[in-house]
Backbone as ProteinMPNN parsed JSONL, in Angstrom:
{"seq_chain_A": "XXXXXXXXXXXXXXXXXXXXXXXXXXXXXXXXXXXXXXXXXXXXXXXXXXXXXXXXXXXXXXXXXXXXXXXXXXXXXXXXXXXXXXXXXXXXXXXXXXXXXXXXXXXXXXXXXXXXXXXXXXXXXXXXXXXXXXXXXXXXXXXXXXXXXXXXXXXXXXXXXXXXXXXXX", "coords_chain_A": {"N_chain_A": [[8.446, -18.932, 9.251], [11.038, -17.805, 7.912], [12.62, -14.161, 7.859], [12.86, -12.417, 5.011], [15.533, -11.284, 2.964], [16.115, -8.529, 1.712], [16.958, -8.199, -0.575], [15.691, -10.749, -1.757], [13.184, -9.803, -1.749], [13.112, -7.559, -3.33], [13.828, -9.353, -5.622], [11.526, -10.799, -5.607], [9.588, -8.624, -5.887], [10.535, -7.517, -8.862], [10.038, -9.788, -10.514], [7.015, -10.121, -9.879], [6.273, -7.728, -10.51], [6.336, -7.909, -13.384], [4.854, -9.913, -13.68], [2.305, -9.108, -13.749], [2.002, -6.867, -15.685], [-0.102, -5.336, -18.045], [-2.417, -6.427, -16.704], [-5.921, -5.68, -16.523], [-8.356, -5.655, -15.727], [-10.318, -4.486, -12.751], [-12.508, -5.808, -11.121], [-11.823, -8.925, -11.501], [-8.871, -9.569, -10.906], [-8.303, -7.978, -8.41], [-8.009, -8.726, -6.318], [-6.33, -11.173, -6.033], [-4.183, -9.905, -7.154], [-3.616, -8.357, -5.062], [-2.994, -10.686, -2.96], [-0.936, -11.621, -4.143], [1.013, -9.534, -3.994], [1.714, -8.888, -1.046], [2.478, -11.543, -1.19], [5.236, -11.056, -2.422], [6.805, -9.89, 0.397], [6.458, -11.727, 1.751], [4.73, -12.172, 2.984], [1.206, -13.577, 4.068], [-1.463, -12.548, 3.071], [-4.287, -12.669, 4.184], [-3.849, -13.014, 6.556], [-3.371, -10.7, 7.818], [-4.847, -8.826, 6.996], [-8.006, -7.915, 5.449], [-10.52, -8.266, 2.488], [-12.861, -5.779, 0.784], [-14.138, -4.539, 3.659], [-16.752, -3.646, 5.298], [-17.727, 0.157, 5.858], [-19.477, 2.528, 7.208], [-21.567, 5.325, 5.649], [-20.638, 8.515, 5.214], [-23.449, 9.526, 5.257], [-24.806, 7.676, 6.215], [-25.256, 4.99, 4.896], [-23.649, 2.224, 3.223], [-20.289, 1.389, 2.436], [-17.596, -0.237, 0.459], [-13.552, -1.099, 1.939], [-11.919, -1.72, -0.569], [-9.678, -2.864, 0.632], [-8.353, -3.546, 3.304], [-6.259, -3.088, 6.123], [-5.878, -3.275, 9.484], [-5.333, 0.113, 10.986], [-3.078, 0.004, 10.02], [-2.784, -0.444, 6.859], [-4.668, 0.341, 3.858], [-5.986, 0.083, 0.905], [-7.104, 0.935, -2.531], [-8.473, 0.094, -5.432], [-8.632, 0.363, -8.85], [-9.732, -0.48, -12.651], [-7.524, -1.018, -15.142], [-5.867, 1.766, -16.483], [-7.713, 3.475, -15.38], [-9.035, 6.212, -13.745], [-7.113, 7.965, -11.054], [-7.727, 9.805, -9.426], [-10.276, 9.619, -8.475], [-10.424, 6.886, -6.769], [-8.379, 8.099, -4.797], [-10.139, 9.895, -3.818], [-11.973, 8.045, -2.86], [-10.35, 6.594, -1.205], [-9.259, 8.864, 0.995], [-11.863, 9.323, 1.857], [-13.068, 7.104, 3.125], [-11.06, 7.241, 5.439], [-11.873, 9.139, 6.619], [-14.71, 7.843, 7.435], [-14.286, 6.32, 8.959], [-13.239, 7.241, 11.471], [-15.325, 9.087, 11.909], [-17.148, 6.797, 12.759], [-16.302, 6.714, 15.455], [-14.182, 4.379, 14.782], [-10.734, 5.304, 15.594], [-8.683, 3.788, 16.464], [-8.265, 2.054, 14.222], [-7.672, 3.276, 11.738], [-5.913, 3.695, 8.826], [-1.901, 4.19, 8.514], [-0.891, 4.619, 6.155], [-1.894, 4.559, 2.662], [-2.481, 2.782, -0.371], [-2.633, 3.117, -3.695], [-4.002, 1.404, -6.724], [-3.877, 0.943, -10.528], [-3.342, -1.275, -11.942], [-0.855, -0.365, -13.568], [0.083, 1.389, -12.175], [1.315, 2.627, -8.947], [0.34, 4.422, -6.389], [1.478, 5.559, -3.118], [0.32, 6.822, 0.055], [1.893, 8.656, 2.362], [0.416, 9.467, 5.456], [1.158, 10.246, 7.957], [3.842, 11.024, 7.999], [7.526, 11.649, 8.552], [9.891, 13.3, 10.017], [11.903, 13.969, 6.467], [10.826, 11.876, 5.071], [8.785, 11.068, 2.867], [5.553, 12.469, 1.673], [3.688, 11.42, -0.2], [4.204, 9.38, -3.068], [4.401, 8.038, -6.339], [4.625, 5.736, -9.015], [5.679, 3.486, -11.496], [4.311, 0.146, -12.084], [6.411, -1.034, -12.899], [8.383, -0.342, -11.654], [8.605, -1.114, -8.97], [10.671, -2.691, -7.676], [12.516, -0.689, -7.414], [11.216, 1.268, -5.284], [11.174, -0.174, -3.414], [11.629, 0.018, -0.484], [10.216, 2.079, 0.35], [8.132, 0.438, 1.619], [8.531, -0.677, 3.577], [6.979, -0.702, 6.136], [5.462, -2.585, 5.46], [6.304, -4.669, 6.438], [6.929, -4.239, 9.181], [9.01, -2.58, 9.439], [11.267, 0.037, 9.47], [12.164, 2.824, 7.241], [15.325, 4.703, 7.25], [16.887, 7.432, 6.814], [19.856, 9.252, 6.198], [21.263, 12.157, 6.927], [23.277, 15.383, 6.608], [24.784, 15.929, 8.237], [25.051, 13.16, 9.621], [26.163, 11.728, 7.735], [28.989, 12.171, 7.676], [29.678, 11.965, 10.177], [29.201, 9.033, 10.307], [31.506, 8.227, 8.404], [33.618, 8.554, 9.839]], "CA_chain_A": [[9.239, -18.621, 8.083], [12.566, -16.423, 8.519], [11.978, -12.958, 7.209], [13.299, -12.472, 3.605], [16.015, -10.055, 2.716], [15.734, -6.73, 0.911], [17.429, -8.74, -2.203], [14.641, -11.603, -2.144], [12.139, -8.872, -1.351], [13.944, -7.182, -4.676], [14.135, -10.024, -6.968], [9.967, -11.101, -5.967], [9.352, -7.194, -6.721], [10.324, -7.715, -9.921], [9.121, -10.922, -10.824], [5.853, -9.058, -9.141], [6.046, -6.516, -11.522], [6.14, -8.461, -14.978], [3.821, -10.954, -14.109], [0.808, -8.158, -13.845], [2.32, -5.865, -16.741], [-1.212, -5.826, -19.244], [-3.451, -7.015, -15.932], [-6.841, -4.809, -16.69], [-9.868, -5.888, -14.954], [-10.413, -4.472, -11.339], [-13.397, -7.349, -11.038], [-11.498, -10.025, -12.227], [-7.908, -9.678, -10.844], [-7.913, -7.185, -7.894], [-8.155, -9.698, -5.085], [-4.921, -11.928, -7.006], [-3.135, -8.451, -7.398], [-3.356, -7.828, -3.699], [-2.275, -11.106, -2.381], [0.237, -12.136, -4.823], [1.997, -8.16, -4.154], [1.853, -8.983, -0.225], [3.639, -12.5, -0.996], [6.782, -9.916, -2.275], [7.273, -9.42, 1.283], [6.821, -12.622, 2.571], [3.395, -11.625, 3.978], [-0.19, -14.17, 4.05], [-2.342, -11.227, 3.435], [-5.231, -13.226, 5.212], [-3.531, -13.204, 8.181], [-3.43, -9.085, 7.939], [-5.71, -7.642, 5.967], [-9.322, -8.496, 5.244], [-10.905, -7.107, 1.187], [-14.372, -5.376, 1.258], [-14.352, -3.957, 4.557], [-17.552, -2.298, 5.386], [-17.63, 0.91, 6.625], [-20.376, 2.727, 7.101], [-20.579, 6.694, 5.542], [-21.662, 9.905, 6.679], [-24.964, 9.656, 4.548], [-25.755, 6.078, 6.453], [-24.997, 4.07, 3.932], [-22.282, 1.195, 3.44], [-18.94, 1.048, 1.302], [-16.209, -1.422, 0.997], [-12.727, -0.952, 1.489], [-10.997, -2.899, -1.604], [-8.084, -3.811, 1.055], [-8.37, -3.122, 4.785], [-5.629, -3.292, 7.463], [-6.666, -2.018, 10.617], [-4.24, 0.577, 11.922], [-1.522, 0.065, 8.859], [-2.564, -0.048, 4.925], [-6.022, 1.029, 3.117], [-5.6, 0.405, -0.473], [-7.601, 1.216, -3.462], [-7.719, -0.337, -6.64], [-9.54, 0.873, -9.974], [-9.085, -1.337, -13.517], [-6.397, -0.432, -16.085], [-5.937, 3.288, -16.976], [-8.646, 4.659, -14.497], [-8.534, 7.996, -12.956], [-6.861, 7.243, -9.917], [-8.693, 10.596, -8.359], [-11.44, 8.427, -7.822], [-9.622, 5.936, -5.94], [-8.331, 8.436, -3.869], [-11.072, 10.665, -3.257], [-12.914, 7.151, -2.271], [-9.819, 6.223, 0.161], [-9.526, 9.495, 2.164], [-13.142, 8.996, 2.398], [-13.057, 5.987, 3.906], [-11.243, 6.958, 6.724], [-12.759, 9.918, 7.194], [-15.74, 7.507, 7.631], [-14.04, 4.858, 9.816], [-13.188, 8.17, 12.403], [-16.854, 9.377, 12.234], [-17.527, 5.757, 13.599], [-15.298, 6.099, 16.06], [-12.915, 3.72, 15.036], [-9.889, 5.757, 15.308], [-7.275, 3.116, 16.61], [-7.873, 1.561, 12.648], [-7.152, 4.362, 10.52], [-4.525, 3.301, 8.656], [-1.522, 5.359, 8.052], [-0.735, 4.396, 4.787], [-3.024, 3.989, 1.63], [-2.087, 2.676, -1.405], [-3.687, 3.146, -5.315], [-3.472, 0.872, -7.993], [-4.653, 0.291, -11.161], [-2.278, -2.458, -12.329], [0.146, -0.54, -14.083], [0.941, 2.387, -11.561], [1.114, 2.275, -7.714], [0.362, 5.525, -5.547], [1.481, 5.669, -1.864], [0.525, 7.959, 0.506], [1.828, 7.925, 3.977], [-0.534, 10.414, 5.879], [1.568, 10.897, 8.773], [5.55, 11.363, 7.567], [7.912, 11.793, 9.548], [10.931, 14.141, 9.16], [12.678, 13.543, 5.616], [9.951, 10.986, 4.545], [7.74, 11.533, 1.785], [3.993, 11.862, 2.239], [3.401, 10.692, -1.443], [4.956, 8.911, -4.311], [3.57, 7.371, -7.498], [5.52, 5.214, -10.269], [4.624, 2.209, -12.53], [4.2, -1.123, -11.258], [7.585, -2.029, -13.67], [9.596, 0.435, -10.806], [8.348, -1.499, -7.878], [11.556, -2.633, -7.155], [13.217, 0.42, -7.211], [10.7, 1.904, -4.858], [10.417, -1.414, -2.299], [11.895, 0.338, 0.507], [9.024, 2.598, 1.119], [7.045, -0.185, 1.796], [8.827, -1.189, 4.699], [5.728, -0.253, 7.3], [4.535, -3.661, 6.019], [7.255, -6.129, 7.89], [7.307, -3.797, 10.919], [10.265, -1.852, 9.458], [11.056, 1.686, 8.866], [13.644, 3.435, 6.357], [16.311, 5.517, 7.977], [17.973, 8.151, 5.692], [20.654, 10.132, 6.997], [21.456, 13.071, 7.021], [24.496, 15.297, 5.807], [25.669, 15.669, 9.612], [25.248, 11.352, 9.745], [26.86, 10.465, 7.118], [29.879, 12.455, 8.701], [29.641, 10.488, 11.989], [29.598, 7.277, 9.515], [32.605, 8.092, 7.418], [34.225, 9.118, 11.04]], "C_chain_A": [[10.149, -17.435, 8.402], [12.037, -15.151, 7.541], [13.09, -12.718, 5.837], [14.071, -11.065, 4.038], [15.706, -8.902, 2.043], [16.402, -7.32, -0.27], [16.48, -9.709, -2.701], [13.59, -10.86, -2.535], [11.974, -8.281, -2.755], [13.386, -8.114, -5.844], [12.339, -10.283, -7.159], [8.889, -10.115, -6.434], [9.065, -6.979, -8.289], [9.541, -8.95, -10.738], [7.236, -10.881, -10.715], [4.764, -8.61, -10.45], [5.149, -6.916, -13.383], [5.499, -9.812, -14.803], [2.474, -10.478, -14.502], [1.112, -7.043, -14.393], [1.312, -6.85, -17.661], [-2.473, -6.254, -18.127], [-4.288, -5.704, -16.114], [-7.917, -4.638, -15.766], [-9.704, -5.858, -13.375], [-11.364, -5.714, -11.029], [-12.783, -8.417, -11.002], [-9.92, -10.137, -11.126], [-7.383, -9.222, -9.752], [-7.076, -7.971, -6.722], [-6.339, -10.263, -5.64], [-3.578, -11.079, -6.865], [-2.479, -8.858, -5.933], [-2.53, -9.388, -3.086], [-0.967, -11.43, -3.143], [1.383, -10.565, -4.392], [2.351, -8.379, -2.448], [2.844, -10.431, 0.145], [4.847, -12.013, -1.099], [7.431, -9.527, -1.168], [7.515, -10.458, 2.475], [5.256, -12.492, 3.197], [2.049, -12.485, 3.43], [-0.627, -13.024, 4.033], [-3.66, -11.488, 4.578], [-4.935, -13.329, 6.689], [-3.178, -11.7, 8.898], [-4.512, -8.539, 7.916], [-6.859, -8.428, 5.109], [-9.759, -7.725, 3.347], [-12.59, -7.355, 1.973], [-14.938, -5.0, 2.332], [-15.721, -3.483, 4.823], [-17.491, -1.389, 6.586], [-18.933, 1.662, 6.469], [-20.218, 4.831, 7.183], [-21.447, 7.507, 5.967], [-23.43, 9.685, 6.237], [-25.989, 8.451, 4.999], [-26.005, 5.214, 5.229], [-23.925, 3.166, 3.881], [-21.544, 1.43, 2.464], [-18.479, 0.326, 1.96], [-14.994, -1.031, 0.465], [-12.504, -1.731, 0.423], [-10.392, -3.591, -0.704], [-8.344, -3.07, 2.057], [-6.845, -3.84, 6.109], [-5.32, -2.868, 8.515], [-5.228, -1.556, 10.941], [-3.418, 0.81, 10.45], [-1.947, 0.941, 7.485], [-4.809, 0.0, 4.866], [-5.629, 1.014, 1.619], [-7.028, 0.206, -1.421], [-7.32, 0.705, -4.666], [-8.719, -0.028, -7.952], [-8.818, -0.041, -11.446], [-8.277, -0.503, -14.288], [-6.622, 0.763, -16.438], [-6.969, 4.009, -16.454], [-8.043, 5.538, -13.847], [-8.206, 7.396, -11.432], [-6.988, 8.24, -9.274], [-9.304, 10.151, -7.679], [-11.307, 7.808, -6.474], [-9.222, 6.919, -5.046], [-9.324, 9.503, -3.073], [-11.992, 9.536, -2.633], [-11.66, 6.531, -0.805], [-9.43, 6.903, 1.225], [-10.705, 9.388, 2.921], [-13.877, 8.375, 3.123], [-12.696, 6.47, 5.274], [-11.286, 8.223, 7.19], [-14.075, 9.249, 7.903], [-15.227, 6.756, 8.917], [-13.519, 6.42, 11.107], [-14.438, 8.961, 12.992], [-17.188, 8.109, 13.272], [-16.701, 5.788, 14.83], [-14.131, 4.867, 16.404], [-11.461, 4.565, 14.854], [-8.256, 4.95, 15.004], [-7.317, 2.025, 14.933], [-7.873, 1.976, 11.395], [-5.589, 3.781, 10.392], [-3.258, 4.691, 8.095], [-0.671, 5.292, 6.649], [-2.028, 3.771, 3.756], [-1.884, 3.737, 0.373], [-3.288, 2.835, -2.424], [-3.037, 2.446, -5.97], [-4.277, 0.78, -9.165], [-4.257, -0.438, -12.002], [-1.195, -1.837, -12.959], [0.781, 0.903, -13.228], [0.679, 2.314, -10.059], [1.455, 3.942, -7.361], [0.483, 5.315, -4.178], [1.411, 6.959, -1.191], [0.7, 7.685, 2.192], [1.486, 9.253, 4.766], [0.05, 10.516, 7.2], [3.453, 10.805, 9.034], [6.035, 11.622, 8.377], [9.035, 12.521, 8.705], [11.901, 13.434, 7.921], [11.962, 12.737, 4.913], [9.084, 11.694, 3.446], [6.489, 11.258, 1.914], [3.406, 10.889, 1.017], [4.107, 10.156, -2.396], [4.184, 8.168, -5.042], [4.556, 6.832, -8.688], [4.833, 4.205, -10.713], [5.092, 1.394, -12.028], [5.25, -1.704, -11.661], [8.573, -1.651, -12.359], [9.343, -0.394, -9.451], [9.825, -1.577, -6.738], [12.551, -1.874, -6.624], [12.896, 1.311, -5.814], [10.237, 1.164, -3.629], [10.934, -1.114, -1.083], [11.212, 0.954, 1.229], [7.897, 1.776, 1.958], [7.531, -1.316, 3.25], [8.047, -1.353, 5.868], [5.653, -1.78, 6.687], [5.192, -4.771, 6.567], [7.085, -5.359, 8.823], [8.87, -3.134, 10.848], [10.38, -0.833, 8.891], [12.552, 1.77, 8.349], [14.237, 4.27, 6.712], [17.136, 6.432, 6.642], [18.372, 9.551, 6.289], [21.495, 11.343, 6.258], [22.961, 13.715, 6.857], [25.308, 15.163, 7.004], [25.885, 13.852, 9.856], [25.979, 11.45, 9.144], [28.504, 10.885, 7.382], [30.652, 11.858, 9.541], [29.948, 8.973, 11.613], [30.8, 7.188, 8.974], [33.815, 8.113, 9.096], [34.497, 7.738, 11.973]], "O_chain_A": [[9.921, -16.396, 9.023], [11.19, -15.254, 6.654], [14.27, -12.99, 6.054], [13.745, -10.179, 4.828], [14.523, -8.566, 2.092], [16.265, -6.528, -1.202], [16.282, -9.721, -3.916], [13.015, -11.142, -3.586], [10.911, -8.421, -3.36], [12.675, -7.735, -6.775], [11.758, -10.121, -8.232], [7.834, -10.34, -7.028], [8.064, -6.549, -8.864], [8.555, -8.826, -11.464], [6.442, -11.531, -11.395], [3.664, -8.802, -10.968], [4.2, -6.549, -14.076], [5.59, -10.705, -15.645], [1.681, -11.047, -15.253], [0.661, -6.036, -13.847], [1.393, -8.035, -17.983], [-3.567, -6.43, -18.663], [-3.693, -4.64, -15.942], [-8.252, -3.611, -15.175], [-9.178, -6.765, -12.73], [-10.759, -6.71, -10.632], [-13.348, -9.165, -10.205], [-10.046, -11.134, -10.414], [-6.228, -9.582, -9.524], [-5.904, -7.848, -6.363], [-5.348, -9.546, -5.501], [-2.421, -11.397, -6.591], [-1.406, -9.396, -5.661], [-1.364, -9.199, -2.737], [0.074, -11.453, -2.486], [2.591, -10.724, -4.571], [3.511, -8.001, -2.285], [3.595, -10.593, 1.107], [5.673, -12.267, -0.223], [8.485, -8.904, -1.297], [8.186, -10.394, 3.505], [5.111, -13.124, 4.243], [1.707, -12.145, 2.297], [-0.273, -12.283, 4.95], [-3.95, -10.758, 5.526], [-5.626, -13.639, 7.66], [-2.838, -11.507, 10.065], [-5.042, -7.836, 8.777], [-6.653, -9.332, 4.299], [-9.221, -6.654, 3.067], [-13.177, -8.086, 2.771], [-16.169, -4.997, 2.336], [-15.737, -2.392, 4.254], [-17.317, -1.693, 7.766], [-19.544, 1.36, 5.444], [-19.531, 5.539, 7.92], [-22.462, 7.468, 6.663], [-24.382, 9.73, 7.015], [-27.135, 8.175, 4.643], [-27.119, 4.903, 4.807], [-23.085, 3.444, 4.736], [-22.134, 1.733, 1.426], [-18.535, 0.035, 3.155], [-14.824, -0.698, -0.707], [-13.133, -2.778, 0.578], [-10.349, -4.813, -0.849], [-8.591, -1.883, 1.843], [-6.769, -4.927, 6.683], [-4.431, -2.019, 8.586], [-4.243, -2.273, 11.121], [-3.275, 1.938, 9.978], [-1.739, 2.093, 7.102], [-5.739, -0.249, 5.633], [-4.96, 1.945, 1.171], [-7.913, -0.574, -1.068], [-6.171, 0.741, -5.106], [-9.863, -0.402, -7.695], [-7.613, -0.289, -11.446], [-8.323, 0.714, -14.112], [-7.787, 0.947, -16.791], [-7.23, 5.113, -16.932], [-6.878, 5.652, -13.467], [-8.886, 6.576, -10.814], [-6.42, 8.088, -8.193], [-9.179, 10.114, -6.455], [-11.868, 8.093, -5.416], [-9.869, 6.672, -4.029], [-9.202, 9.817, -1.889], [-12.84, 9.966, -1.851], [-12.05, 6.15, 0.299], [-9.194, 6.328, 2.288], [-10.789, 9.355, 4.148], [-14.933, 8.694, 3.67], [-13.478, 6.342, 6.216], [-10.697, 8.446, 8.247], [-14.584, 9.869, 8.836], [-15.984, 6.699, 9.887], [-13.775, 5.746, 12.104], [-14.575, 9.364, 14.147], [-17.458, 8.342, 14.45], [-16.398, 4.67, 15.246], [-13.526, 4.511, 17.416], [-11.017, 4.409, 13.716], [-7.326, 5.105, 14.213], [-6.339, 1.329, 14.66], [-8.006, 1.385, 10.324], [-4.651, 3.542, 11.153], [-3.538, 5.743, 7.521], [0.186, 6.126, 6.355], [-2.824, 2.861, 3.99], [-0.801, 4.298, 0.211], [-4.49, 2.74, -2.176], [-1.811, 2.51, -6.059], [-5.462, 0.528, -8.949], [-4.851, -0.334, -13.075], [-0.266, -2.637, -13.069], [1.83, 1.422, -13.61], [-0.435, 1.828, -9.86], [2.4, 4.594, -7.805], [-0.541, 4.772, -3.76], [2.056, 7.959, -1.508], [0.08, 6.963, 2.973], [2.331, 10.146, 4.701], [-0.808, 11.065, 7.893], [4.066, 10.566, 10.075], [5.33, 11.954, 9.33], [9.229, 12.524, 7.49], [12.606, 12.473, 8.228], [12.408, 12.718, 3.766], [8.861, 12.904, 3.402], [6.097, 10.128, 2.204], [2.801, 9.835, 1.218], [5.059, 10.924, -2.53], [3.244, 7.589, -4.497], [5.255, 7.675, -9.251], [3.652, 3.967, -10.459], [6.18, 1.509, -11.464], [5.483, -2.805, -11.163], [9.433, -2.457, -12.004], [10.283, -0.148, -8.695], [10.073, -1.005, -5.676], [13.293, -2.162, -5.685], [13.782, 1.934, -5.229], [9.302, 1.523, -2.914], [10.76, -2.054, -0.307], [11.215, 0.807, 2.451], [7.044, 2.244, 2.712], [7.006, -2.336, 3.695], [8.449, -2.192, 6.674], [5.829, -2.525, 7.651], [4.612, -5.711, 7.109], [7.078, -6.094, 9.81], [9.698, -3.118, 11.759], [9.748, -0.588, 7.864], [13.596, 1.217, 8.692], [13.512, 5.238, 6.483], [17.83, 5.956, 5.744], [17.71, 10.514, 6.678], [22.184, 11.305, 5.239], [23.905, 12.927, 6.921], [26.334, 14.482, 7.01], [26.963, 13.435, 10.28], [27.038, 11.295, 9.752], [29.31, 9.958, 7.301], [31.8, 11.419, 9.614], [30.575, 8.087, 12.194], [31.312, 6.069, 8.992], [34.862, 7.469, 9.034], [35.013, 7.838, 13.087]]}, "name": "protein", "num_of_chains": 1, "seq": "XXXXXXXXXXXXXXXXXXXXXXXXXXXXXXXXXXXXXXXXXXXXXXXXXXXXXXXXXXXXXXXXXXXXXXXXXXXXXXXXXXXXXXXXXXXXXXXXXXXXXXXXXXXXXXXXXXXXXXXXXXXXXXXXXXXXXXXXXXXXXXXXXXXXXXXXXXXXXXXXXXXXXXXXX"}
């Protein structure tokens, strides 16, 4: 399948958005969430990214990621209007745990939070000009679908006042 533009990418964003505006139940819906938000990109999630991970934590005990993709994404998901502390105090945690095990090479460097009506990204190793965090409501997706470029294998370029100089030039 050819790789979708940044206007398809756009329009399935939205369409995305207002199909899971009112979705509540982490139990019920999370799984659905996750692949239907990875079709927006064109992306089988099954062919990425496994749910329920176990990892195993400092105390010898097991958790499960929600959403595991070794190396890339780590996402979190809690039902409608939960504290999305939680969620992230349970997904640094994680790979704090998955580095105890020595898996290092599948720390991912992006996590996401959801709890259907707001999306938190955090990209834990930024690069100059990048943002480590951002958070908006699941209606803005589209607005905000460029960050999410790490998941085709593409990064966002934003230039600088000396570039855009060199561009007009």
């Amino acid at each position: 399948m050819p790789a979708l533009s940044w206007n398809e990418i756009r329009q399935r964003a939205i369409r995305f958005s207002r199909e899971w505006k009112g979705a509540q139940d982490e139990r019920a819906e999370a799984q659905t969430f996750w692949n239907e938000f990875f079709d927006v990109f064109g992306i089988r999630r099954r062919t990425v990214a496994s749910f329920e991970e176990p990892v195993k934590s400092l105390k010898n005990t097991h958790h499960r990621i929600d959403l595991f993709w070794k190396g890339r994404l780590l996402a979190e998901h809690k039902s409608a209007g939960a504290n999305l502390n939680r969620a992230e105090s349970q997904a640094f945690q994680y790979i704090q745990e998955l580095q105890s095990q020595g898996r290092q090479d599948e720390v991912p460097r992006h996590v996401i939070l959801s709890d259907f009506n707001r999306l938190v990204l955090y990209n834990t190793e930024p690069e100059e000009g990048e943002e480590g965090r951002i958070e908006f409501p699941l209606g803005d997706l589209h607005a905000h679908i460029k960050h999410f470029a790490f998941l085709i294998g593409q990064k966002t370029h934003r230039f600088g006042e000396q570039d855009e100089l060199n561009l007009q030039a």
